[in-house]
CSV table of C-alpha atoms in Angstrom, one decimal:
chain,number,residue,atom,x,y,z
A,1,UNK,CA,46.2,-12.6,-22.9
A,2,UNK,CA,49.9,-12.1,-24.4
A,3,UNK,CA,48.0,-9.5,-27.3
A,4,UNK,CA,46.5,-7.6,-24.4
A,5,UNK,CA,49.9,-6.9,-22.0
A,6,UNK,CA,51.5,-6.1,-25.3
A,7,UNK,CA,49.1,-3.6,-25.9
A,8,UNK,CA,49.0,-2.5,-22.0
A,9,UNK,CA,52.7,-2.1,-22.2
A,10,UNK,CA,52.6,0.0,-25.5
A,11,UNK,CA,49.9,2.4,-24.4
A,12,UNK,CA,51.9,2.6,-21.2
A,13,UNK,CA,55.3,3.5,-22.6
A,14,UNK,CA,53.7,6.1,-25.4
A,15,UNK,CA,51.6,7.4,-22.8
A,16,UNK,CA,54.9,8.2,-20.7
A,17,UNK,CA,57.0,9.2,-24.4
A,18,UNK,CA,53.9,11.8,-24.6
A,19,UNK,CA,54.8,12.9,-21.1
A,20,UNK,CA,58.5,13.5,-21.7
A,21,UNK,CA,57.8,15.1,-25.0
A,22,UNK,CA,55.2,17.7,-22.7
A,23,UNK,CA,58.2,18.0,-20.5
A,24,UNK,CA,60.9,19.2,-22.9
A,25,UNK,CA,59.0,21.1,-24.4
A,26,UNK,CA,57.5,23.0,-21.6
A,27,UNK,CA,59.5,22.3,-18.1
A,28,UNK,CA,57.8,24.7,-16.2
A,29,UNK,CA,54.6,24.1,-16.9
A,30,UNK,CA,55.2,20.3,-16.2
A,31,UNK,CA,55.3,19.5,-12.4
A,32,UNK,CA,56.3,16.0,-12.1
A,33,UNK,CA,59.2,13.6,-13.7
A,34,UNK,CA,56.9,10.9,-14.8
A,35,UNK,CA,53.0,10.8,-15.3
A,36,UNK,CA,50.8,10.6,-12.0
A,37,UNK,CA,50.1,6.8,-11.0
A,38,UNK,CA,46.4,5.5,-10.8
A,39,UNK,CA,46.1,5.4,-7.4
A,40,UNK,CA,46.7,8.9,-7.3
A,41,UNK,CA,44.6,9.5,-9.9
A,42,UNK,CA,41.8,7.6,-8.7
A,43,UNK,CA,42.2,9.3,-5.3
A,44,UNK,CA,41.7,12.9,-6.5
A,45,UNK,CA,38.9,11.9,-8.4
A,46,UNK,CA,37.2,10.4,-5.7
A,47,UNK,CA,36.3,14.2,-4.4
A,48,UNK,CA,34.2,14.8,-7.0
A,49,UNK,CA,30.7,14.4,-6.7
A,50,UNK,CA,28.7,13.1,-10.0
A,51,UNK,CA,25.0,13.8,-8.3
A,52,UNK,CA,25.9,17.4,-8.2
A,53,UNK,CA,24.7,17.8,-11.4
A,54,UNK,CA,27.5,20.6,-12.0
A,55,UNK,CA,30.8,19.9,-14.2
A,56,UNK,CA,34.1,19.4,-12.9
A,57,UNK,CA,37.3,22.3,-13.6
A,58,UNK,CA,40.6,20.0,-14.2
A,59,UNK,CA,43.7,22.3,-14.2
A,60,UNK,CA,46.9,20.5,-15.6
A,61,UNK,CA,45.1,17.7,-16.8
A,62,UNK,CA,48.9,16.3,-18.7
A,63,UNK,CA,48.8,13.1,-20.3
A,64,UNK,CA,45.1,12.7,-18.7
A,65,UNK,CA,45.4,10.1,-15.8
A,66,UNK,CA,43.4,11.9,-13.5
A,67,UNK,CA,40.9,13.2,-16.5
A,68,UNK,CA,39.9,8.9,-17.4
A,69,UNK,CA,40.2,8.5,-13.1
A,70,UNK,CA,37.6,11.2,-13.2
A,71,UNK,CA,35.5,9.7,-16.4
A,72,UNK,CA,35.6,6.5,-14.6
A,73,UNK,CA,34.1,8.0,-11.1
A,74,UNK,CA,30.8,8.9,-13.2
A,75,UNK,CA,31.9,12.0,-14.8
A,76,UNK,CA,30.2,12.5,-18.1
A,77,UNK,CA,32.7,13.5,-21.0
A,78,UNK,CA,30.8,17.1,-21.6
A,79,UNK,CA,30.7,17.9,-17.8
A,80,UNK,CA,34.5,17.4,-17.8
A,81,UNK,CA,36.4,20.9,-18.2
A,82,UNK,CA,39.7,20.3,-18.6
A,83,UNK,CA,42.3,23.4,-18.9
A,84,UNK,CA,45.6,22.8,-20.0
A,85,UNK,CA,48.5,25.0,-21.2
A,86,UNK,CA,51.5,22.5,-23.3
A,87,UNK,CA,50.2,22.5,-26.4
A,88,UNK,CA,52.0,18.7,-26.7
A,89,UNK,CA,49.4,17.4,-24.2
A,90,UNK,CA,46.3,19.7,-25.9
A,91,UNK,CA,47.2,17.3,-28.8
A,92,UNK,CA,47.8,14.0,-26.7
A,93,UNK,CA,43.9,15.0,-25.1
A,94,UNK,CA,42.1,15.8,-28.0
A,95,UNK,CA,43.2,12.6,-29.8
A,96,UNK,CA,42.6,10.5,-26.9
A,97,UNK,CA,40.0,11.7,-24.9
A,98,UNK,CA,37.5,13.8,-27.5
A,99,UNK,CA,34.5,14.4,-26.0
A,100,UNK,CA,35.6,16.2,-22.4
A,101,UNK,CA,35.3,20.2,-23.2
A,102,UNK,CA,39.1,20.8,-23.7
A,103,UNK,CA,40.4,24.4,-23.4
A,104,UNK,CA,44.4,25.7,-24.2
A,105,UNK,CA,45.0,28.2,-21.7
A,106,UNK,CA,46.7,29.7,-18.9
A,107,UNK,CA,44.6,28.6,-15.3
A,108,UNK,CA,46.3,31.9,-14.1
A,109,UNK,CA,44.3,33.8,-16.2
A,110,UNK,CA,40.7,31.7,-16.0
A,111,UNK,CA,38.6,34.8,-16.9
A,112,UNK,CA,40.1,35.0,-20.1
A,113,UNK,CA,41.1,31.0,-21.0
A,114,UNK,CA,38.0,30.0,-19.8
A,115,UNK,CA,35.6,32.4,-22.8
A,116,UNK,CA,32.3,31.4,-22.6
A,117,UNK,CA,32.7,29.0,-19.9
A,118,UNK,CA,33.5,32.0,-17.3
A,119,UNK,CA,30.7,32.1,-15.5
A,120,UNK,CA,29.8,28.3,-14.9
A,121,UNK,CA,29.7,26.9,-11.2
A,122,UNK,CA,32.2,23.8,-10.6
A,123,UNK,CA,31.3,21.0,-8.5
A,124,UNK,CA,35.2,21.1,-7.4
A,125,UNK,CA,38.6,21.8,-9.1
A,126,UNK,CA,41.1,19.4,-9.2
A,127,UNK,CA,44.5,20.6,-10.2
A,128,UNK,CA,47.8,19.2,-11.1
A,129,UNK,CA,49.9,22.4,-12.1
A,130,UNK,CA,52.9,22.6,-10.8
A,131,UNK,CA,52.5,25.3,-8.0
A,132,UNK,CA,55.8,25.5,-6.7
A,133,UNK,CA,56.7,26.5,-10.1
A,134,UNK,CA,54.9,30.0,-9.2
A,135,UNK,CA,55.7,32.2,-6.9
A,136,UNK,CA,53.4,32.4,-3.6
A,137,UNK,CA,51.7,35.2,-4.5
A,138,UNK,CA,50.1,33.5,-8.0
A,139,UNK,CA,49.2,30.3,-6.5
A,140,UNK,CA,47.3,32.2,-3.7
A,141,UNK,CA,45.3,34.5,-6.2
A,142,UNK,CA,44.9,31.4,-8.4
A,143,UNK,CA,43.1,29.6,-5.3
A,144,UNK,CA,41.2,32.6,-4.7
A,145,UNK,CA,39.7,32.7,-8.2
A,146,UNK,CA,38.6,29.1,-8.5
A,147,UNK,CA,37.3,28.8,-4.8
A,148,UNK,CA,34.8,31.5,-6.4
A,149,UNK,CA,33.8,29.6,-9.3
A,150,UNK,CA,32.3,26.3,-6.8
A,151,UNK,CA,30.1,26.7,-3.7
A,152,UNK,CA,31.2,27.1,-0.5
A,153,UNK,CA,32.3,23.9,1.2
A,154,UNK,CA,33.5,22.0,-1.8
A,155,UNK,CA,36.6,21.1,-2.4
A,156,UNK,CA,40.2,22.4,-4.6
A,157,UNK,CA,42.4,19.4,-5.2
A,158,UNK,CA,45.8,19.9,-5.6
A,159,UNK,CA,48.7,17.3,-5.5
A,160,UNK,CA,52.4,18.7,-4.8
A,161,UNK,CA,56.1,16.5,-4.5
A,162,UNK,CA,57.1,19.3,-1.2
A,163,UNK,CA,56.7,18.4,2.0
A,164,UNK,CA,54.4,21.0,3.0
A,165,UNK,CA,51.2,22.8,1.4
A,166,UNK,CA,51.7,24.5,-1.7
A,167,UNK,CA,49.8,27.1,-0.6
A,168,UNK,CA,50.7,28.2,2.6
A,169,UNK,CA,47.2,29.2,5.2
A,170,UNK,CA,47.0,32.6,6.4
A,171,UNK,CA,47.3,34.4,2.8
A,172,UNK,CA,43.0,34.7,2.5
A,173,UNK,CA,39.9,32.9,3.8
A,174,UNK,CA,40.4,29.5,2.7
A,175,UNK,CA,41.1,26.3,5.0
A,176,UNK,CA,44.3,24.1,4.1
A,177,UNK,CA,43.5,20.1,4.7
A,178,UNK,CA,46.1,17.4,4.0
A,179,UNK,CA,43.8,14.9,2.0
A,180,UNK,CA,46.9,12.3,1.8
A,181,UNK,CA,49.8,10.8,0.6
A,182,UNK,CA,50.3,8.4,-2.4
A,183,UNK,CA,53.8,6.0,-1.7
A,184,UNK,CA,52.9,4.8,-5.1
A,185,UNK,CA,53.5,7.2,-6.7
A,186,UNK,CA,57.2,8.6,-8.2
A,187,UNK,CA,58.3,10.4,-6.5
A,188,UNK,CA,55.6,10.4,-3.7
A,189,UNK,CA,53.2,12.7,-3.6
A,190,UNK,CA,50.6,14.5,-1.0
A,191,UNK,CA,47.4,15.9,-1.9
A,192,UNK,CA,46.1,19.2,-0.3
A,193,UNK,CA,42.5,20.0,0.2
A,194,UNK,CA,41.2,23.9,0.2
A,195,UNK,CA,38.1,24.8,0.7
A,196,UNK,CA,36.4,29.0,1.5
A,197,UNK,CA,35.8,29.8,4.8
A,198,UNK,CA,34.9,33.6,4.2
């Protein structure tokens, strides 16, 4: 029992040297000041819909919390498409979780970073980049691209330390749903749900 909360406190304290590392190394692209809790994790994951048959578009996936959250909900490992830009956490990823279908890219530009995966349908997209990073105008052409690449009525994930939606309504045909608020996390953090309504 000792062996194993050694081990749990290692893998938590490199897992969160991993995510400093990412950090320095890449502050914009890095949205939050520690790695996102479980609860969190397993909340956003919890949108995602196994049966679908269809693979899941991660955005941001970090140190991978939500990624295992999202393994752990039924997700299989080559239905997983996970883009990230810091080339710290491509490394952290690969090593640790090397069967999801890892890309290094810019989710700004998903044409190009996505290649040969451009034209598969999502069941949902989950993201964890740090929008208010971005000006509005990015984030709303961002949303506009993925809400294309799932069908209509299925949810874009993404979880934000402001107090209101990253991505303000009125900006395109999308809906903007508060899908919650996770005390657990540090600092707290909401979750926004879009979805297309054109």
């Amino acid at each position: 029992m000792r062996q194993h909360l050694q081990h749990h406190v290692a893998d938590k304290f490199s897992r969160k040297l991993r995510f400093f590392k990412g950090l320095v190394s890449q502050p914009k692209t890095v949205g939050a000041i520690v790695p996102t809790s479980v609860y969190m994790a397993r909340r956003m994951a919890s949108v995602a819909n196994p049966a679908s048959g269809l693979p899941v578009l991660e955005l941001g996936p970090g140190t991978g919390v939500v990624t295992k959250a999202l393994l752990r909900r039924g997700i299989e490992p080559q239905k997983l498409v996970a883009v990230e830009y810091s080339p710290e956490f491509c490394r952290h990823l690969r090593d640790e979780l090397p069967a999801i279908r890892l890309v290094r890219g810019d989710a700004f530009r998903l044409e190009d970073t996505l290649g040969a995966l451009r034209t598969t349908r999502f069941d949902c997209v989950i993201s964890g980049i740090p929008l208010l990073n971005f000006p509005v105008s990015s984030r709303v052409r961002l949303l506009e691209d993925v809400l294309s690449r799932i069908p209509k009525g299925r949810p874009f994930l993404q979880f934000c330390y402001g107090l209101s939606s990253p991505i303000p309504p009125g900006h395109g045909q999308y809906s903007v749903t508060r899908f919650g608020i996770e005390i657990r996390n540090i600092p707290p953090a909401q979750m926004w749900m879009y979805r297309r309504t054109g």
